[in-house]
Short mmCIF file of C-alpha atoms in Angstrom, two decimals:
data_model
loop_
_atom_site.label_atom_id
_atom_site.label_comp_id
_atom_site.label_asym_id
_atom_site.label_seq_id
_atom_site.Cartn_x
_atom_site.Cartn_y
_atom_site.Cartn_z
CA UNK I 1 63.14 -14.49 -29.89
CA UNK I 2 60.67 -13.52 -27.15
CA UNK I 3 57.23 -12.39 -26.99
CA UNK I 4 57.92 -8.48 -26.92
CA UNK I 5 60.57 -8.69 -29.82
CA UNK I 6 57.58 -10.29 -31.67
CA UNK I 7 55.31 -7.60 -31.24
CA UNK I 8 57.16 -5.44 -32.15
CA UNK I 9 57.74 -7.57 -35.35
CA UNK I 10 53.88 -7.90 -35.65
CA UNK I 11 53.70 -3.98 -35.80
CA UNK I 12 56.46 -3.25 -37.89
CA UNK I 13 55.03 -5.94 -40.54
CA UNK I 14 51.40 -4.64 -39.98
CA UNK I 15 52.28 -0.91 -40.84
CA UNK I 16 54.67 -2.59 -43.61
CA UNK I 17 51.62 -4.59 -45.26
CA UNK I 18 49.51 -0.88 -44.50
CA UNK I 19 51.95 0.98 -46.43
CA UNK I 20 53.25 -1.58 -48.65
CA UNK I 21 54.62 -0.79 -52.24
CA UNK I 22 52.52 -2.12 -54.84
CA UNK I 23 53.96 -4.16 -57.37
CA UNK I 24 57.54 -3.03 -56.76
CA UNK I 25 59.54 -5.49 -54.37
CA UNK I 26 61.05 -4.11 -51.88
CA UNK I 27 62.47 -5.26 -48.18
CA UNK I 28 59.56 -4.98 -45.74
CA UNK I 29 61.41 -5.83 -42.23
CA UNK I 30 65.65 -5.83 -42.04
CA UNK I 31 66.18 -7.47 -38.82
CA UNK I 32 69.90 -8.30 -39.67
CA UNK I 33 70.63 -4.46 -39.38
CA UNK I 34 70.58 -5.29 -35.47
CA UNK I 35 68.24 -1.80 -34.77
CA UNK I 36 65.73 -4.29 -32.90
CA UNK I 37 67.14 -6.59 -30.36
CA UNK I 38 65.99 -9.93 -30.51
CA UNK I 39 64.83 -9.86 -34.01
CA UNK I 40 68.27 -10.02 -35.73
CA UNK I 41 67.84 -13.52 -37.55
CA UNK I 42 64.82 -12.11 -39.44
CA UNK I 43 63.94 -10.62 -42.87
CA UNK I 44 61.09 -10.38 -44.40
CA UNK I 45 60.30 -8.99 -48.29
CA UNK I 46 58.00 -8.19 -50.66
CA UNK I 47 58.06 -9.60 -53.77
CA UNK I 48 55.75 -8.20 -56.05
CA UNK I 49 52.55 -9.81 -54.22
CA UNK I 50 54.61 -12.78 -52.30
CA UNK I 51 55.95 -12.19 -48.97
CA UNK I 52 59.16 -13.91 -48.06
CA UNK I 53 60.51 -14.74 -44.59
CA UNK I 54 63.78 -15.58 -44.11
CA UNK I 55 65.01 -17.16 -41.00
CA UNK I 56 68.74 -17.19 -39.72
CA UNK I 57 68.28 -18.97 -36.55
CA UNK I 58 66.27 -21.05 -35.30
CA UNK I 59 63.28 -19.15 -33.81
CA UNK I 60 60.86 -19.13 -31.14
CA UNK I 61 57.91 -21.64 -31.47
CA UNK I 62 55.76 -18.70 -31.66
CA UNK I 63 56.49 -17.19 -34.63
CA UNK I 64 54.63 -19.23 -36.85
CA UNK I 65 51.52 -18.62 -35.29
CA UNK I 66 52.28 -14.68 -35.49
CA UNK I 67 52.68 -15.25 -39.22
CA UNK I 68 49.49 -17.00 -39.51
CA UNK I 69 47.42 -14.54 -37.51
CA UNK I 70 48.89 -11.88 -39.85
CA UNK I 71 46.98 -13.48 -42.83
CA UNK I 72 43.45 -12.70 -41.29
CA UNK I 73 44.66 -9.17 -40.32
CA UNK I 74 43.38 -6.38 -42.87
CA UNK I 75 46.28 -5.03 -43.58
CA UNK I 76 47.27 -8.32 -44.95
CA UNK I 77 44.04 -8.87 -46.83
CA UNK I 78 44.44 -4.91 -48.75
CA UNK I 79 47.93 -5.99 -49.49
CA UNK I 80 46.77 -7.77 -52.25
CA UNK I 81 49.63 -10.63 -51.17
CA UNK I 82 49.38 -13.72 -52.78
CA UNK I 83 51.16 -16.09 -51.04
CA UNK I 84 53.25 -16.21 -47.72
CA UNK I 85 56.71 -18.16 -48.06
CA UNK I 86 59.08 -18.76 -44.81
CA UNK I 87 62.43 -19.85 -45.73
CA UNK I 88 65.35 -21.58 -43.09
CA UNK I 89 68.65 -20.59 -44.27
CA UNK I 90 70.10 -21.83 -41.04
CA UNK I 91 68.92 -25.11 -42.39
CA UNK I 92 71.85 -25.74 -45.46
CA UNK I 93 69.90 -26.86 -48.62
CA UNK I 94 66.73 -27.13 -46.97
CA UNK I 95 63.33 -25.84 -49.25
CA UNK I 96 60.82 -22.96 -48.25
CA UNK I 97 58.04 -23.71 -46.42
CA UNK I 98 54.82 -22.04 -48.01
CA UNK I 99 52.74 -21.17 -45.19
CA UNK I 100 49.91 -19.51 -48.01
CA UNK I 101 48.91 -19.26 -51.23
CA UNK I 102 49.54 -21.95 -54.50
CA UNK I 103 53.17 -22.65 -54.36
CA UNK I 104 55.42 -20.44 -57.14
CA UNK I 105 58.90 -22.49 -58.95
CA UNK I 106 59.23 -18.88 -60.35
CA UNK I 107 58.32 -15.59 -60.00
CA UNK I 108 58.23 -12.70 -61.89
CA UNK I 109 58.44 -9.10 -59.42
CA UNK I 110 59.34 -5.55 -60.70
CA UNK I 111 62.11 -3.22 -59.23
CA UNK I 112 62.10 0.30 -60.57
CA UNK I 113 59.69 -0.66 -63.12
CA UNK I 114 62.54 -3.23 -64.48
CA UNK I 115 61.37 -7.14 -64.62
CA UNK I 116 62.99 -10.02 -63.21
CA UNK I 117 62.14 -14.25 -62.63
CA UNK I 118 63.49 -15.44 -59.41
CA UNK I 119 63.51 -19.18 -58.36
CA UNK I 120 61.25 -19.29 -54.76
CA UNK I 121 60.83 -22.64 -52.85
CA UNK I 122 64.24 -24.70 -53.54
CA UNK I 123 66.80 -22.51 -53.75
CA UNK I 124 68.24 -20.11 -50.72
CA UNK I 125 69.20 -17.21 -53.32
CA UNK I 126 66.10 -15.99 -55.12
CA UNK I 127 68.08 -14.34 -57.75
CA UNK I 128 68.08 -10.51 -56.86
CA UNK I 129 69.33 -9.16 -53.82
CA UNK I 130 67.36 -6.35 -52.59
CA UNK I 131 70.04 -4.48 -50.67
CA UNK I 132 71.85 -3.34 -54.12
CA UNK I 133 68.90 -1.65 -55.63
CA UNK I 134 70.25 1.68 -54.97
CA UNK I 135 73.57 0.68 -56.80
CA UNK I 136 70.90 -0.74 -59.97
CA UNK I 137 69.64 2.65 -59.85
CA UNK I 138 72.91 4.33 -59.73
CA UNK I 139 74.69 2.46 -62.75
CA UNK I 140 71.36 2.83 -64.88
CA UNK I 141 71.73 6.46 -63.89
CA UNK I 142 75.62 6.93 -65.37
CA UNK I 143 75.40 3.75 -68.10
CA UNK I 144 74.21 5.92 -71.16
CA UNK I 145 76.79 5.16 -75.03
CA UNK I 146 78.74 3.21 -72.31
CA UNK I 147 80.81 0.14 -72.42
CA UNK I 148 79.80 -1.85 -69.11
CA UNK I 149 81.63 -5.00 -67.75
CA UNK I 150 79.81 -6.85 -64.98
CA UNK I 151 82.35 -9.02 -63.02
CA UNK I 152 80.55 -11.44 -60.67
CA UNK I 153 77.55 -11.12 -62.80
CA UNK I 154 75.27 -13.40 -61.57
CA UNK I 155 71.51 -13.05 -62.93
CA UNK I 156 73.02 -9.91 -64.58
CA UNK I 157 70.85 -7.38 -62.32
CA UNK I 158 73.64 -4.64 -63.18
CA UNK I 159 73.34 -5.67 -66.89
CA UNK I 160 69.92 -4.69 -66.64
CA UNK I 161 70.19 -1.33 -65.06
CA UNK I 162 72.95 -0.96 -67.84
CA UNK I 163 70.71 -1.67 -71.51
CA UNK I 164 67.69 0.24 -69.35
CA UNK I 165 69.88 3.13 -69.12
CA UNK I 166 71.01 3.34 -72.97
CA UNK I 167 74.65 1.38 -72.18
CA UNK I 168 76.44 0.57 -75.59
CA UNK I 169 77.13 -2.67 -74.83
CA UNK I 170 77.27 -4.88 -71.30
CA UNK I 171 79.92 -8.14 -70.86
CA UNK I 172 78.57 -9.90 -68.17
CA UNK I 173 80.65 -12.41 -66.79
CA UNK I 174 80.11 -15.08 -64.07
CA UNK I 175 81.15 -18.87 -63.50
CA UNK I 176 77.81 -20.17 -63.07
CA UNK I 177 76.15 -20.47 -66.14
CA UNK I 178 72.83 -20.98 -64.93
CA UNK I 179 72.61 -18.07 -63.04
CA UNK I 180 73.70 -15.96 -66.65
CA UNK I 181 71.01 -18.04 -68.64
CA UNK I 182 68.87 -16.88 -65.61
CA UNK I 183 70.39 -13.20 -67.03
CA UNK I 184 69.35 -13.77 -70.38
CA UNK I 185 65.76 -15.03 -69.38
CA UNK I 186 65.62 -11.34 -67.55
CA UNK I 187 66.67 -9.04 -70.50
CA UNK I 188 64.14 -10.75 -72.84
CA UNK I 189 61.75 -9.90 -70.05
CA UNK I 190 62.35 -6.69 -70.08
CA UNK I 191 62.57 -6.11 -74.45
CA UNK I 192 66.21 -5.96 -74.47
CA UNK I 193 68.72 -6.32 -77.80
CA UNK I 194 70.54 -9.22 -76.61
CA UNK I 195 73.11 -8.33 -79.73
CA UNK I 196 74.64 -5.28 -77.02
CA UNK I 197 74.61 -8.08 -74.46
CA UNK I 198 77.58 -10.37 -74.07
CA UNK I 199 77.50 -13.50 -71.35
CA UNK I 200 81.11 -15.67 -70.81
CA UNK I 201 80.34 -18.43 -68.34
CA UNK I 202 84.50 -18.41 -66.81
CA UNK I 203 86.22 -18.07 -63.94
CA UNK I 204 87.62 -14.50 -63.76
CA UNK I 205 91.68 -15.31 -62.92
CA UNK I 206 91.92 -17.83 -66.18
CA UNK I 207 89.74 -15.32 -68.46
CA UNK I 208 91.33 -12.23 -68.60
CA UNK I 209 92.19 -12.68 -71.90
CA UNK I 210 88.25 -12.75 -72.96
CA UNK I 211 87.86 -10.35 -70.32
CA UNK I 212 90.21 -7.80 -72.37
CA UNK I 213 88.91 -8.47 -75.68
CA UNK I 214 86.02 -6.68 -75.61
CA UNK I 215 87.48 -3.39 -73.65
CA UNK I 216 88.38 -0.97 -72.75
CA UNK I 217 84.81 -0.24 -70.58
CA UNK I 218 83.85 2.83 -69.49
CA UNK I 219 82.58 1.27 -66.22
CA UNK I 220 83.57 -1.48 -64.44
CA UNK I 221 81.29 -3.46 -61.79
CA UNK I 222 83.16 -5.39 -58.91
CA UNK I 223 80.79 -7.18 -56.49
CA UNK I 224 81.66 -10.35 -55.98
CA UNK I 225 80.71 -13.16 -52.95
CA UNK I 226 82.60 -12.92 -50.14
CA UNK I 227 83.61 -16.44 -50.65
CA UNK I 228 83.25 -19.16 -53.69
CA UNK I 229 84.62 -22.21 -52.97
CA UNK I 230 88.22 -22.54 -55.23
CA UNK I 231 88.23 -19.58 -57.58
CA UNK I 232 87.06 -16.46 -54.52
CA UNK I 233 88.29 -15.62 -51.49
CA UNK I 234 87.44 -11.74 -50.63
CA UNK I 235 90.21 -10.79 -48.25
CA UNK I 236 92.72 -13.15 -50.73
CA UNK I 237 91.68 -11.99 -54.44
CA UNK I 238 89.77 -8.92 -54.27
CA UNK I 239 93.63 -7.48 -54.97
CA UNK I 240 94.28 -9.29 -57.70
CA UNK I 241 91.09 -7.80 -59.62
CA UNK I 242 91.76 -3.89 -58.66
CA UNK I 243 95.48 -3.81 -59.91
CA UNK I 244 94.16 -5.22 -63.32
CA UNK I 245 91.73 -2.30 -63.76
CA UNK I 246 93.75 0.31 -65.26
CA UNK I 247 94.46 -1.57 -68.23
CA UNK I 248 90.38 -2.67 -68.61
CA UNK I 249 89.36 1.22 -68.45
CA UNK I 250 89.52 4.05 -71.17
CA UNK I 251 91.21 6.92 -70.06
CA UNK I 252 88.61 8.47 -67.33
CA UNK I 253 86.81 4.97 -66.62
CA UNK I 254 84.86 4.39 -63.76
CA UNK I 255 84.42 1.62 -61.54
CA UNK I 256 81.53 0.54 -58.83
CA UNK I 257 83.56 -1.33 -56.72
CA UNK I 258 81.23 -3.61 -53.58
CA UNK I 259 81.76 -5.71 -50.33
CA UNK I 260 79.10 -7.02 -48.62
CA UNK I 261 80.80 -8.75 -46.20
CA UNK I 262 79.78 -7.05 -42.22
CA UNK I 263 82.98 -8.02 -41.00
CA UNK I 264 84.73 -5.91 -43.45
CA UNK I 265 84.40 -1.59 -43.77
CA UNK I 266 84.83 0.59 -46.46
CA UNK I 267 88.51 0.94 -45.51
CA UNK I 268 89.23 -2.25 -47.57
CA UNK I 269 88.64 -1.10 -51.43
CA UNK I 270 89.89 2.72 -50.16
CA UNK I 271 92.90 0.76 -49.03
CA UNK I 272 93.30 -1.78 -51.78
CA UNK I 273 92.76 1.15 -54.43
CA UNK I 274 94.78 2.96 -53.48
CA UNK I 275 97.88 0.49 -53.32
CA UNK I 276 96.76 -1.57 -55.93
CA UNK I 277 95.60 0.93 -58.84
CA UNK I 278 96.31 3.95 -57.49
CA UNK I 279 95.74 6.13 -60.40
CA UNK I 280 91.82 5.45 -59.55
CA UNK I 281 90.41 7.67 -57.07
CA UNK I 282 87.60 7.46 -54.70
CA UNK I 283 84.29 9.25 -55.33
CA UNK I 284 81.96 8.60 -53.02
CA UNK I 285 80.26 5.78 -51.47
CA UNK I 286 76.43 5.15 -52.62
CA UNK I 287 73.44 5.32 -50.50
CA UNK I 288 72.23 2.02 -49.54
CA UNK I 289 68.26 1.73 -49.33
CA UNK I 290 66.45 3.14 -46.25
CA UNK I 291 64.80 -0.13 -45.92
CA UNK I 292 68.16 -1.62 -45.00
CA UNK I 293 68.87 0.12 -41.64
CA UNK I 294 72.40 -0.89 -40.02
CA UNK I 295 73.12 -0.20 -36.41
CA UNK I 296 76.44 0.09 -37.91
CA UNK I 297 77.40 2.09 -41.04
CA UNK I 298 80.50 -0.40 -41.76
CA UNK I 299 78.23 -3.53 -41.46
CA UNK I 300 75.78 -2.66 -43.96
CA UNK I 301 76.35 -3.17 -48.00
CA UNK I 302 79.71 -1.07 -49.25
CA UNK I 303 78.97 0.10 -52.78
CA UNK I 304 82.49 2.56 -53.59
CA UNK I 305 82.67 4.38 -56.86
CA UNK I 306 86.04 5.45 -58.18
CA UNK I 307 87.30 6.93 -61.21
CA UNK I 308 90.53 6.87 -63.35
CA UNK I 309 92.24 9.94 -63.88
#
């Protein structure tokens, strides 16, 4: 990371901080996109008042002084930011550095006026990725009188969307169980009957049984890691889980269907659909938030609908 990549960092964040959103978090600088050479190992967000760096490589020792001047710049002072946080993920397991402000366990930010408690400081996932906010949007669009099953459900940001948007009823399931208590924490933040909310804490290939019971849904979410060690492998299991949808779906079902993996296009659920469960046919593929630009439209976040019948 050189000098002139940095300014133009500086001047991105600066207009950023000018124009920033208010209480809703959003993504203030998407470096991974690759649209600004030399700044590809950086992100940086906006969480509801606390700004979040993330670093993927190791960067140039000049950085941190760039992120310090920031804090006496006006723009950062109108913000109204509360705290600056810079985090090493190419460090495994290491904690968040906060460069400003009282240090935050938890935090609670807003996302389309919808409230959620993320875990800042020790952990490398906060507990909401930013990138699928346009998919949020989308299934608490279509979730009205529906029955919604959340594979992969993690802090149940899809279940969510789903009550917000009048769903019948939402099974949310996910191996770690933290991350759904995390879920539940969310949906009493934001007033929600937990009695149309269901949470099973199994592994999805020995639960379909559980997984069946409380079908046939009327939407279907797929968006799992790319890889969990022994029980996900994308490119291995992804299969397995489309040629069981037919028999999870009523009779004109729909399913949001997600890879997030840059290595691998849209081709790969068009593909898989289509030999797997090929009575479900592809709709469209959703937006993904301008503040996630992608040099390349295959690299970014693949969010597929398709529909049975």
């Amino acid at each position: 990371m050189t000098d002139t990549p940095l300014a133009v960092l500086r001047e991105h964040l600066l207009q950023a901080l000018e124009n920033h959103p208010g209480i809703e978090t959003r993504r203030l600088f998407h470096g991974r996109g690759r649209c600004w050479p030399g700044l590809e190992q950086i992100t940086v967000d906006w969480l509801s008042g606390i700004v979040l760096v993330m670093l993927f490589r190791e960067p140039s020792p000049a950085l941190r002084p760039l992120l310090m001047e920031l804090l006496e710049t006006p723009q950062w002072q109108a913000s109204g930011a509360r705290a600056l946080l810079l985090q090493h993920r190419y460090v495994h397991g290491s904690e968040s550095e906060w460069l400003a402000g009282e240090p935050q366990a938890q935090w609670p930010i807003i996302e389309d006026s919808l409230h959620y408690l993320l875990d800042l400081g020790s952990k490398q996932n906060s507990g909401l990725f930013l990138d699928m906010r346009l998919g949020r949007q989308w299934v608490r669009e279509q979730a009205a009188g529906k029955r919604v099953l959340n594979l992969f459900a993690y802090t149940c940001g899809f279940s969510i969307a789903a009550i917000a948007g009048g769903a019948a009823h939402v099974v949310n399931l996910d191996m770690a169980r933290a991350a759904l208590s995390r879920g539940r924490e969310n949906h009493r933040l934001n007033g929600h009957d937990l009695s149309r909310v269901e949470f099973l804490g199994h592994e999805l290939f020995k639960s379909w049984g559980k997984v069946r019971k409380s079908g046939p849904y009327d939407l279907v979410i797929i968006d799992p890691p790319s890889f969990q060690k022994g029980s996900f492998a994308l490119t291995q299991d992804y299969a397995k889980i489309l040629r069981r949808l037919p028999e999870l779906l009523t009779e004109h079902g729909i399913v949001l269907a997600c890879v997030n993996d840059p290595d691998i296009g849209p081709d790969f659920l068009i593909e898989g659909m289509a030999a797997e469960a090929p009575q479900l046919r592809f709709v469209e593929r959703l937006d993904n938030p301008p503040e996630f630009p992608d040099i390349s439209p295959e690299s970014g976040l693949k969010a597929l609908v398709f529909q049975q019948g």
